Short mmCIF file of C-alpha atoms in Angstrom, two decimals:
data_model
loop_
_atom_site.label_atom_id
_atom_site.label_comp_id
_atom_site.label_asym_id
_atom_site.label_seq_id
_atom_site.Cartn_x
_atom_site.Cartn_y
_atom_site.Cartn_z
CA UNK A 1 181.23 -5.51 111.27
CA UNK A 2 184.02 -8.01 109.45
CA UNK A 3 183.46 -12.41 109.49
CA UNK A 4 185.93 -14.68 107.75
CA UNK A 5 183.52 -16.54 104.55
CA UNK A 6 185.57 -19.91 104.46
CA UNK A 7 185.12 -22.17 102.04
CA UNK A 8 185.20 -25.89 102.72
CA UNK A 9 185.71 -28.33 100.47
CA UNK A 10 185.72 -32.30 101.64
CA UNK A 11 188.37 -34.12 99.00
CA UNK A 12 185.63 -37.18 99.52
CA UNK A 13 183.31 -35.47 97.89
CA UNK A 14 184.34 -32.00 95.90
CA UNK A 15 182.36 -29.27 94.83
CA UNK A 16 182.39 -29.60 90.67
CA UNK A 17 185.48 -27.99 89.47
CA UNK A 18 183.44 -25.16 86.92
CA UNK A 19 182.08 -22.20 89.69
CA UNK A 20 184.39 -19.48 88.20
CA UNK A 21 182.73 -17.48 85.51
CA UNK A 22 179.62 -17.56 88.58
CA UNK A 23 182.14 -16.54 91.58
CA UNK A 24 183.25 -14.58 89.65
CA UNK A 25 179.82 -12.82 89.34
CA UNK A 26 179.28 -13.04 92.66
CA UNK A 27 182.12 -11.19 93.47
CA UNK A 28 180.89 -7.89 91.13
CA UNK A 29 177.99 -8.10 93.25
CA UNK A 30 179.80 -8.30 96.21
CA UNK A 31 181.33 -5.32 95.10
CA UNK A 32 179.24 -2.91 93.84
CA UNK A 33 177.06 -3.49 97.04
CA UNK A 34 179.92 -2.70 99.28
CA UNK A 35 180.20 -5.84 100.84
CA UNK A 36 183.02 -7.21 100.04
CA UNK A 37 186.72 -6.81 101.18
CA UNK A 38 189.04 -9.44 100.00
CA UNK A 39 189.46 -12.72 98.19
CA UNK A 40 190.75 -15.04 97.81
CA UNK A 41 190.81 -19.16 96.15
CA UNK A 42 193.80 -21.17 97.60
CA UNK A 43 196.11 -23.53 96.13
CA UNK A 44 195.30 -27.42 97.18
CA UNK A 45 196.66 -28.22 100.48
CA UNK A 46 199.37 -30.73 99.21
CA UNK A 47 201.13 -27.06 98.21
CA UNK A 48 200.85 -26.11 102.31
CA UNK A 49 204.34 -26.28 104.27
CA UNK A 50 204.31 -25.66 107.74
CA UNK A 51 207.03 -23.55 110.13
CA UNK A 52 207.19 -24.21 113.73
CA UNK A 53 209.18 -21.69 115.54
CA UNK A 54 207.77 -22.77 119.72
CA UNK A 55 211.13 -23.98 119.53
CA UNK A 56 214.48 -23.14 120.11
CA UNK A 57 214.88 -23.98 115.57
CA UNK A 58 212.93 -23.42 113.39
CA UNK A 59 211.44 -26.27 112.02
CA UNK A 60 209.49 -26.49 108.41
CA UNK A 61 207.63 -29.52 107.40
CA UNK A 62 205.36 -30.46 104.00
CA UNK A 63 201.91 -30.19 104.24
CA UNK A 64 198.96 -29.22 105.71
CA UNK A 65 198.83 -28.45 110.11
CA UNK A 66 195.71 -30.65 110.39
CA UNK A 67 194.94 -33.91 108.51
CA UNK A 68 191.26 -34.25 107.49
CA UNK A 69 188.27 -34.75 104.78
CA UNK A 70 187.58 -31.28 105.22
CA UNK A 71 189.78 -28.21 104.18
CA UNK A 72 190.29 -24.67 103.23
CA UNK A 73 189.55 -24.05 99.60
CA UNK A 74 189.55 -20.14 99.70
CA UNK A 75 187.86 -17.41 101.76
CA UNK A 76 185.88 -14.20 101.64
CA UNK A 77 186.08 -11.28 103.95
CA UNK A 78 182.94 -8.91 103.96
CA UNK A 79 182.31 -6.07 105.75
CA UNK A 80 178.42 -6.89 106.36
CA UNK A 81 175.75 -4.49 109.14
CA UNK A 82 175.25 -8.01 110.84
CA UNK A 83 174.92 -12.39 110.88
CA UNK A 84 171.13 -11.91 108.74
CA UNK A 85 173.17 -10.24 106.02
CA UNK A 86 176.30 -12.65 105.86
CA UNK A 87 174.00 -15.32 106.55
CA UNK A 88 172.13 -14.94 103.15
CA UNK A 89 175.07 -13.97 101.18
CA UNK A 90 176.81 -16.83 102.60
CA UNK A 91 173.93 -18.76 101.45
CA UNK A 92 174.06 -17.43 98.16
CA UNK A 93 177.93 -18.00 98.49
CA UNK A 94 177.50 -21.35 99.03
CA UNK A 95 175.26 -22.83 96.21
CA UNK A 96 177.73 -20.53 93.51
CA UNK A 97 180.31 -22.12 94.84
CA UNK A 98 179.14 -25.41 95.08
CA UNK A 99 181.17 -26.42 98.32
CA UNK A 100 180.10 -25.26 102.05
CA UNK A 101 180.49 -22.28 103.96
CA UNK A 102 182.05 -21.14 107.74
CA UNK A 103 181.45 -17.05 108.71
CA UNK A 104 182.81 -16.79 111.40
CA UNK A 105 183.16 -12.38 113.18
CA UNK A 106 186.75 -10.70 113.11
CA UNK A 107 187.26 -10.51 117.02
CA UNK B 1 150.79 -17.03 148.91
CA UNK B 2 149.83 -14.07 150.21
CA UNK B 3 148.66 -11.64 147.80
CA UNK B 4 151.35 -9.50 147.55
CA UNK B 5 153.51 -12.98 146.96
CA UNK B 6 150.92 -13.54 144.17
CA UNK B 7 150.72 -10.10 142.81
CA UNK B 8 154.48 -10.63 141.97
CA UNK B 9 154.18 -14.12 140.67
CA UNK B 10 151.84 -12.61 138.59
CA UNK B 11 153.25 -9.72 137.00
CA UNK B 12 156.41 -12.10 136.38
CA UNK B 13 155.11 -14.17 134.16
CA UNK B 14 153.45 -10.86 132.50
CA UNK B 15 156.07 -8.26 132.64
CA UNK B 16 159.31 -10.26 132.45
CA UNK B 17 159.41 -10.62 128.73
CA UNK B 18 158.74 -7.24 127.88
CA UNK B 19 161.05 -5.80 130.59
CA UNK B 20 164.17 -7.97 129.47
CA UNK B 21 163.17 -6.87 125.92
CA UNK B 22 162.73 -3.02 126.48
CA UNK B 23 166.31 -2.65 128.34
CA UNK B 24 168.00 -5.00 125.78
CA UNK B 25 167.31 -2.73 123.14
CA UNK B 26 168.23 -0.26 124.72
CA UNK B 27 171.36 -1.02 125.79
CA UNK B 28 172.03 -4.13 123.01
CA UNK B 29 173.41 -6.23 125.84
CA UNK B 30 171.48 -9.05 126.58
CA UNK B 31 173.42 -10.57 129.47
CA UNK B 32 172.83 -6.66 131.10
CA UNK B 33 169.37 -6.97 130.72
CA UNK B 34 168.21 -9.81 132.14
CA UNK B 35 170.79 -9.27 135.11
CA UNK B 36 168.72 -5.84 135.46
CA UNK B 37 165.34 -7.52 134.85
CA UNK B 38 166.13 -9.76 137.82
CA UNK B 39 167.43 -7.21 140.30
CA UNK B 40 164.57 -5.22 139.53
CA UNK B 41 162.49 -8.42 140.48
CA UNK B 42 164.41 -9.25 143.44
CA UNK B 43 163.14 -5.43 144.65
CA UNK B 44 160.02 -6.04 143.59
CA UNK B 45 159.83 -8.99 146.30
CA UNK B 46 161.51 -6.55 148.76
CA UNK B 47 159.28 -3.13 148.49
CA UNK B 48 155.72 -4.27 147.34
CA UNK B 49 154.54 -6.02 150.40
CA UNK B 50 155.83 -3.22 152.29
CA UNK B 51 155.19 -0.24 149.68
CA UNK B 52 152.23 -2.26 148.16
CA UNK B 53 151.61 -2.74 144.38
CA UNK B 54 152.08 0.07 142.47
CA UNK B 55 149.57 0.91 139.97
CA UNK B 56 151.31 0.19 136.79
CA UNK B 57 153.58 -2.91 138.02
CA UNK B 58 155.26 -3.38 133.79
CA UNK B 59 156.11 0.37 134.49
CA UNK B 60 157.72 0.54 137.45
CA UNK B 61 159.88 -2.01 136.93
CA UNK B 62 160.85 -1.08 133.80
CA UNK B 63 162.07 1.56 135.19
CA UNK B 64 163.59 0.37 138.19
CA UNK B 65 165.40 -2.14 135.80
CA UNK B 66 166.80 0.48 133.47
CA UNK B 67 168.24 2.39 136.72
CA UNK B 68 169.97 -0.73 137.98
CA UNK B 69 171.26 -1.28 134.14
CA UNK B 70 172.59 2.78 134.46
CA UNK B 71 174.51 2.10 137.81
CA UNK B 72 175.59 -1.08 136.13
CA UNK B 73 177.38 0.83 133.28
CA UNK B 74 178.39 3.01 135.03
CA UNK B 75 180.23 0.79 138.19
CA UNK B 76 182.18 -1.11 134.90
CA UNK B 77 182.92 1.12 132.58
CA UNK B 78 184.82 3.23 135.14
CA UNK B 79 187.70 3.35 132.27
CA UNK B 80 185.36 3.93 129.59
CA UNK B 81 185.53 7.48 127.55
CA UNK B 82 181.98 9.60 129.07
CA UNK B 83 181.02 10.59 125.95
CA UNK B 84 180.73 6.79 125.22
CA UNK B 85 178.36 6.59 129.23
CA UNK B 86 176.49 9.52 127.96
CA UNK B 87 176.26 8.30 125.31
CA UNK B 88 174.41 4.46 126.65
CA UNK B 89 172.71 6.14 129.27
CA UNK B 90 170.70 9.09 127.73
CA UNK B 91 169.96 8.24 124.27
CA UNK B 92 166.28 7.20 125.33
CA UNK B 93 165.46 7.27 121.30
CA UNK B 94 164.28 3.83 120.05
CA UNK B 95 166.60 2.23 117.80
CA UNK B 96 165.94 2.00 114.03
CA UNK B 97 162.96 -0.38 113.23
CA UNK B 98 163.08 -2.52 111.19
CA UNK B 99 161.68 -5.68 109.84
CA UNK B 100 157.72 -6.85 109.42
CA UNK B 101 156.62 -5.99 112.84
CA UNK B 102 158.08 -3.87 115.55
CA UNK B 103 157.96 -5.23 118.71
CA UNK B 104 160.93 -5.65 121.46
CA UNK B 105 159.66 -8.61 122.61
CA UNK B 106 159.21 -10.32 119.30
CA UNK B 107 162.60 -9.24 118.65
CA UNK B 108 163.95 -11.13 121.49
CA UNK B 109 161.85 -13.79 120.90
CA UNK B 110 163.51 -14.42 117.25
CA UNK B 111 166.98 -12.97 118.58
CA UNK B 112 166.73 -16.48 121.47
CA UNK B 113 165.69 -18.46 118.39
CA UNK B 114 168.26 -17.71 115.62
CA UNK B 115 169.45 -20.32 113.63
CA UNK B 116 172.96 -19.52 114.13
CA UNK B 117 172.56 -21.23 118.03
CA UNK B 118 172.39 -24.47 118.84
CA UNK B 119 168.55 -25.87 119.21
CA UNK B 120 169.39 -27.19 122.70
CA UNK B 121 170.71 -23.39 123.72
CA UNK B 122 167.49 -22.08 121.89
CA UNK B 123 165.21 -23.87 123.95
CA UNK B 124 167.45 -22.77 126.83
CA UNK B 125 167.89 -18.89 126.39
CA UNK B 126 163.52 -18.91 124.88
CA UNK B 127 162.73 -20.09 128.80
CA UNK B 128 165.45 -18.34 130.20
CA UNK B 129 165.06 -14.58 128.47
CA UNK B 130 161.33 -14.77 127.45
CA UNK B 131 159.74 -16.88 129.78
CA UNK B 132 162.01 -15.81 132.59
CA UNK B 133 162.28 -19.33 134.57
CA UNK B 134 165.08 -19.08 136.54
CA UNK B 135 168.49 -21.57 135.70
CA UNK B 136 167.72 -24.95 138.28
CA UNK B 137 164.18 -24.55 136.64
CA UNK B 138 165.08 -25.08 133.40
CA UNK B 139 168.03 -27.26 134.70
CA UNK B 140 165.88 -28.81 135.89
CA UNK B 141 163.38 -29.46 133.43
CA UNK B 142 165.65 -31.16 131.09
CA UNK B 143 167.97 -33.10 133.76
CA UNK B 144 170.99 -30.81 132.61
CA UNK B 145 173.29 -29.65 135.24
CA UNK B 146 172.94 -26.53 136.48
CA UNK B 147 176.75 -25.61 135.38
CA UNK B 148 176.15 -26.84 132.51
CA UNK B 149 172.86 -25.02 131.40
CA UNK B 150 174.69 -22.11 133.12
CA UNK B 151 177.50 -22.34 130.31
CA UNK B 152 175.29 -22.95 127.83
CA UNK B 153 173.16 -19.95 128.05
CA UNK B 154 176.60 -17.74 128.54
CA UNK B 155 178.14 -19.56 124.61
CA UNK B 156 174.84 -18.71 123.10
CA UNK B 157 174.48 -15.14 124.94
CA UNK B 158 178.48 -14.18 123.87
CA UNK B 159 178.45 -16.05 120.40
CA UNK B 160 175.20 -13.78 119.83
CA UNK B 161 177.63 -10.38 120.79
CA UNK B 162 180.54 -11.97 118.75
CA UNK B 163 179.16 -13.35 115.70
CA UNK B 164 176.49 -10.00 116.10
CA UNK B 165 173.43 -11.91 115.53
CA UNK B 166 170.92 -9.00 114.92
CA UNK B 167 167.85 -7.46 117.59
CA UNK B 168 165.75 -7.93 114.88
CA UNK B 169 162.55 -9.02 113.66
CA UNK B 170 163.48 -10.69 110.00
CA UNK B 171 162.16 -8.95 106.41
CA UNK B 172 158.96 -10.53 105.73
CA UNK B 173 160.17 -12.83 103.27
CA UNK B 174 162.67 -14.49 105.46
CA UNK B 175 159.78 -14.46 108.12
CA UNK B 176 158.26 -17.60 107.43
CA UNK B 177 161.34 -19.76 107.85
CA UNK B 178 162.23 -18.51 110.92
CA UNK B 179 159.21 -18.58 112.27
CA UNK B 180 159.12 -22.28 111.98
CA UNK B 181 162.23 -22.12 114.35
CA UNK B 182 160.96 -20.15 116.90
CA UNK B 183 157.59 -23.08 116.67
CA UNK B 184 160.11 -25.62 116.67
CA UNK B 185 161.75 -24.58 119.99
CA UNK B 186 158.33 -24.03 121.61
CA UNK B 187 156.74 -27.48 120.24
CA UNK B 188 159.70 -29.22 122.08
CA UNK B 189 159.14 -27.60 125.21
CA UNK B 190 156.19 -28.93 125.10
CA UNK B 191 156.86 -32.35 123.88
CA UNK B 192 159.02 -32.73 127.61
CA UNK B 193 156.16 -31.30 129.57
CA UNK B 194 153.55 -34.06 127.54
CA UNK B 195 155.93 -37.44 127.66
CA UNK B 196 158.52 -36.17 130.00
CA UNK B 197 161.66 -38.63 130.26
CA UNK B 198 163.80 -39.56 132.44
CA UNK B 199 163.58 -41.78 135.93
CA UNK B 200 163.04 -39.39 138.01
CA UNK B 201 160.37 -36.90 136.87
CA UNK B 202 156.97 -36.94 137.16
CA UNK B 203 155.39 -38.39 133.56
CA UNK B 204 153.73 -35.19 132.36
CA UNK B 205 155.46 -31.85 133.27
CA UNK B 206 152.98 -29.48 133.26
CA UNK B 207 154.79 -26.47 134.16
CA UNK B 208 155.98 -26.82 131.20
CA UNK B 209 152.97 -27.60 128.63
CA UNK B 210 152.48 -24.60 130.97
CA UNK B 211 155.32 -22.10 129.92
CA UNK B 212 155.02 -24.16 126.11
CA UNK B 213 151.58 -22.67 125.99
CA UNK B 214 151.99 -18.62 127.26
CA UNK B 215 155.30 -18.18 124.98
CA UNK B 216 153.13 -19.93 122.43
CA UNK B 217 150.14 -17.68 123.07
CA UNK B 218 152.48 -14.75 123.00
CA UNK B 219 153.46 -15.78 119.50
CA UNK B 220 150.19 -15.75 118.70
CA UNK B 221 149.35 -12.07 120.11
CA UNK B 222 152.17 -10.68 118.45
CA UNK B 223 151.67 -12.43 114.80
CA UNK B 224 147.99 -13.55 114.88
CA UNK B 225 148.05 -13.50 110.65
CA UNK B 226 150.33 -16.88 110.83
CA UNK B 227 148.75 -20.32 110.40
CA UNK B 228 151.18 -21.56 111.48
CA UNK B 229 151.30 -20.18 114.83
CA UNK B 230 147.55 -20.77 115.15
CA UNK B 231 148.06 -24.06 114.27
CA UNK B 232 150.46 -24.66 117.18
CA UNK B 233 148.41 -22.75 120.02
CA UNK B 234 145.30 -25.19 118.91
CA UNK B 235 147.40 -28.23 119.02
CA UNK B 236 149.37 -27.78 121.91
CA UNK B 237 145.53 -26.56 123.70
CA UNK B 238 143.94 -29.75 122.39
CA UNK B 239 146.71 -32.54 123.94
CA UNK B 240 146.86 -30.33 126.90
CA UNK B 241 143.27 -30.35 127.37
CA UNK B 242 143.35 -34.54 127.87
CA UNK B 243 146.57 -33.97 130.34
CA UNK B 244 143.74 -35.30 133.23
CA UNK B 245 142.80 -38.58 131.93
CA UNK B 246 146.40 -38.72 130.31
CA UNK B 247 148.10 -40.70 133.36
CA UNK B 248 146.17 -42.66 135.80
CA UNK B 249 147.37 -44.58 138.64
CA UNK B 250 151.26 -43.65 137.69
CA UNK B 251 150.48 -45.59 133.81
CA UNK B 252 150.29 -43.45 130.32
CA UNK B 253 146.14 -44.34 129.23
CA UNK B 254 145.17 -45.09 125.55
CA UNK B 255 143.46 -42.47 124.11
CA UNK B 256 140.62 -45.22 123.13
CA UNK B 257 140.69 -45.86 126.90
CA UNK B 258 140.76 -42.25 128.56
CA UNK B 259 137.63 -41.07 130.29
CA UNK B 260 136.66 -38.37 128.05
CA UNK B 261 134.79 -36.32 130.79
CA UNK B 262 137.74 -35.02 132.31
CA UNK B 263 138.67 -33.40 129.09
CA UNK B 264 139.07 -30.03 129.96
CA UNK B 265 135.59 -28.51 128.00
CA UNK B 266 136.86 -25.00 127.92
CA UNK B 267 140.58 -25.93 125.94
CA UNK B 268 138.53 -28.17 123.20
CA UNK B 269 136.66 -24.83 122.59
CA UNK B 270 139.40 -22.81 121.90
CA UNK B 271 141.07 -25.18 119.87
CA UNK B 272 138.29 -25.64 117.65
CA UNK B 273 138.03 -22.27 117.01
CA UNK B 274 141.42 -21.52 116.30
CA UNK B 275 141.69 -25.03 113.79
CA UNK B 276 137.95 -23.82 112.30
CA UNK B 277 139.29 -19.77 112.27
CA UNK B 278 142.91 -21.73 110.08
CA UNK B 279 140.02 -23.57 107.91
CA UNK B 280 138.61 -20.85 107.02
CA UNK B 281 141.18 -19.03 106.14
CA UNK B 282 141.31 -21.15 102.74
CA UNK B 283 144.96 -20.98 102.95
CA UNK B 284 147.36 -24.22 102.43
CA UNK B 285 147.51 -25.54 105.72
CA UNK B 286 151.23 -26.59 107.49
CA UNK B 287 152.39 -29.28 109.80
CA UNK B 288 150.97 -28.25 113.01
CA UNK B 289 147.72 -27.00 110.78
CA UNK B 290 147.73 -30.26 109.34
CA UNK B 291 148.04 -31.71 113.90
CA UNK B 292 145.97 -29.32 115.00
CA UNK B 293 142.99 -30.76 112.47
CA UNK B 294 143.68 -34.46 113.75
CA UNK B 295 143.22 -33.69 117.22
CA UNK B 296 140.23 -31.85 116.87
CA UNK B 297 138.53 -34.97 114.72
CA UNK B 298 139.87 -37.27 118.36
CA UNK B 299 138.71 -34.48 120.58
CA UNK B 300 134.89 -34.07 118.70
CA UNK B 301 133.95 -37.63 119.27
CA UNK B 302 132.31 -38.22 122.65
CA UNK B 303 133.66 -42.09 122.59
CA UNK B 304 136.76 -43.75 120.52
CA UNK B 305 133.67 -45.44 118.57
CA UNK B 306 132.43 -41.70 117.09
CA UNK B 307 135.69 -41.35 115.50
CA UNK B 308 135.90 -40.36 112.17
CA UNK B 309 139.63 -42.93 111.26
CA UNK B 310 138.59 -42.09 107.32
CA UNK B 311 138.72 -38.05 107.87
CA UNK B 312 142.00 -38.76 110.80
CA UNK B 313 143.61 -40.77 107.87
CA UNK B 314 142.24 -38.03 105.46
CA UNK B 315 144.58 -36.04 107.22
CA UNK B 316 147.70 -38.08 107.67
CA UNK B 317 147.57 -37.86 103.75
CA UNK B 318 147.63 -34.21 103.68
CA UNK B 319 150.25 -34.37 106.48
CA UNK B 320 152.48 -37.00 104.16
CA UNK B 321 152.19 -34.20 101.52
CA UNK B 322 154.02 -31.61 103.52
CA UNK B 323 156.50 -33.89 106.26
CA UNK B 324 156.90 -36.98 104.88
CA UNK B 325 158.70 -38.48 107.60
CA UNK B 326 158.92 -41.93 108.86
CA UNK B 327 157.09 -40.85 112.34
CA UNK B 328 154.49 -38.84 110.52
CA UNK B 329 154.36 -42.76 108.80
CA UNK B 330 153.95 -44.51 111.83
CA UNK B 331 150.88 -42.19 113.21
CA UNK B 332 149.37 -42.63 110.12
CA UNK B 333 149.58 -46.53 110.26
CA UNK B 334 147.89 -46.47 113.52
CA UNK B 335 145.49 -45.02 112.11
CA UNK B 336 144.63 -47.07 109.20
CA UNK B 337 144.88 -49.76 111.80
CA UNK B 338 141.17 -48.51 113.19
CA UNK B 339 139.82 -47.92 109.38
CA UNK B 340 141.85 -51.25 107.26
CA UNK B 341 142.45 -53.34 110.49
CA UNK B 342 145.43 -54.26 111.71
CA UNK B 343 146.97 -56.25 109.37
CA UNK B 344 146.99 -53.60 106.86
CA UNK B 345 148.57 -51.17 109.55
CA UNK B 346 151.38 -54.17 110.11
CA UNK B 347 152.90 -54.42 106.82
CA UNK B 348 153.11 -50.62 106.56
CA UNK B 349 155.11 -50.20 110.35
CA UNK B 350 157.29 -53.61 108.97
CA UNK B 351 158.02 -51.77 106.29
CA UNK B 352 159.72 -48.76 108.41
CA UNK B 353 162.28 -50.71 110.34
CA UNK B 354 164.99 -49.15 109.28
CA UNK B 355 164.39 -45.88 109.44
CA UNK B 356 162.65 -46.05 113.25
CA UNK B 357 164.00 -49.10 115.36
CA UNK B 358 165.87 -47.21 117.62
CA UNK B 359 162.35 -44.98 118.64
CA UNK B 360 160.25 -46.62 120.98
CA UNK B 361 156.77 -45.99 119.72
CA UNK B 362 157.97 -47.94 116.60
CA UNK B 363 157.91 -50.83 118.67
CA UNK B 364 155.25 -49.88 120.79
CA UNK B 365 153.04 -49.43 117.82
CA UNK B 366 154.53 -53.01 116.93
CA UNK B 367 153.29 -54.82 120.11
CA UNK B 368 149.99 -53.24 119.88
CA UNK B 369 149.25 -54.49 116.22
CA UNK B 370 150.87 -57.86 116.76
CA UNK B 371 149.08 -58.69 120.17
CA UNK B 372 145.45 -57.73 118.17
CA UNK B 373 146.55 -60.33 115.63
CA UNK B 374 146.70 -62.58 118.36
CA UNK B 375 150.68 -62.91 117.17
CA UNK B 376 151.72 -63.36 120.81
CA UNK B 377 155.19 -64.31 121.41
CA UNK B 378 155.81 -61.20 118.77
CA UNK B 379 154.04 -59.08 120.91
CA UNK B 380 156.30 -59.87 123.67
CA UNK B 381 159.36 -58.87 121.77
CA UNK B 382 158.35 -56.02 120.77
CA UNK B 383 157.08 -54.32 124.15
CA UNK B 384 160.25 -55.69 125.18
CA UNK B 385 162.52 -53.28 122.90
CA UNK B 386 159.61 -50.69 123.32
CA UNK B 387 160.12 -50.41 126.95
CA UNK B 388 163.74 -50.49 126.99
CA UNK B 389 163.82 -47.76 124.74
CA UNK B 390 161.07 -45.80 125.83
CA UNK B 391 162.41 -43.12 128.58
CA UNK B 392 158.29 -42.10 129.60
CA UNK B 393 158.00 -43.65 133.53
CA UNK B 394 154.30 -43.50 132.79
CA UNK B 395 154.89 -45.01 129.07
CA UNK B 396 157.12 -48.07 130.46
CA UNK B 397 154.36 -48.86 132.97
CA UNK B 398 151.87 -49.23 130.52
CA UNK B 399 153.60 -51.11 127.95
CA UNK B 400 154.33 -53.56 130.97
CA UNK B 401 151.32 -54.04 131.64
CA UNK B 402 150.31 -55.15 128.76
CA UNK B 403 153.04 -57.16 127.85
CA UNK B 404 152.86 -59.21 130.86
CA UNK B 405 148.82 -59.66 129.81
CA UNK B 406 149.50 -61.73 127.19
CA UNK B 407 149.04 -65.32 127.20
#
């Protein structure tokens, strides 16, 4: 069962910026234990561009598609047996990243 | 009610959770388990009056429900791979045992009370899947529309399936944290019965307190060594023991004014026995055990004047150390009033204003202390605020009479 594990940062109360070594260590463990599928950190929302081609013409606009205090800072894809395993790892991930984590199953 | 009807009701109470839990384990689907169990009970209601109650009603129901579930799978899976169907139908091996205790009903309870579900959904799902209450019964108990409740239960079941909430008793290391979530759900159900909210309901909903006690007894039987489970059961029994004395002529009766002769001696004895059992265990108690001990002190006194208030305050001090919430501080202050006088208590209560300004019991407590200090005008205002915020009809009646009695 695969889960999208999103790292949620908060513009008004951002997490600490020195987490990379701890995250790398955590990632090594995820790989060793066979849960790792994919992961990526995302650039700031300022770097986002939105493309909308639902109409006649593709419209390209600057900025993220939703202006919110909380935003997606990065994510993992984990392959774990059930939600309890995912939640346990997510609790560690939240501590390691110093940020909130959302766990959401793939359909 | 005929003998057979009574038997069906009794069997429903005793066997519903077992049937649903066994089917959930076998088919891995809460919806299917619930529908098949409901069908089996419907067939029992139809057949038992003519055929008689079978010698082992639980086994009869499980077999019937299993057949109904298989029928349903056959109907709904017509286009599915025959191989998959055969596996579902004939694979009777129990799923791998995991977690500290291996009991279907316990798994069902932990699934329904999973922390990934919203609290209201946990309450509704537990009452439906474990308690066997119908959707209209639960909707009436919690004053929500049936359609809204149905939706809440459906969403929770869908989340269990989609997010893959496991049907499993948590591992030994996770057990204490997860049990506490289960106890929260049961205590919520009990409290809604004990001090029911809303103008249209009885002030005490006995069917809810009874259901909460029944489910807590079930957990206690499944986890006999868990101190907090024992503590919560003792707490509920000691509160339930006072039920008959709690409301008189539609008005809530304060502890000090209750007719102690109407307290249920058997429930008190059982509650006291459980509290002593926990004391003998010699393990640091959690909040339910301490609350049970406080209620044991109250129910030991034949008269309010015999209450050992210093013991009650000492227990509240202990409770503050495990649960430093303002509500605990408020209840401690009520006991302090008996020991050190209303003036000392009022000073402690006033310090809680910021946190408890929206809580009726804060204003009711203040009103009572101000009345005892003969500060009538302030007491009247505090009663007014408490009446405004209270949701229980009998409590509102009591507060209103006290306000109107002020000189």
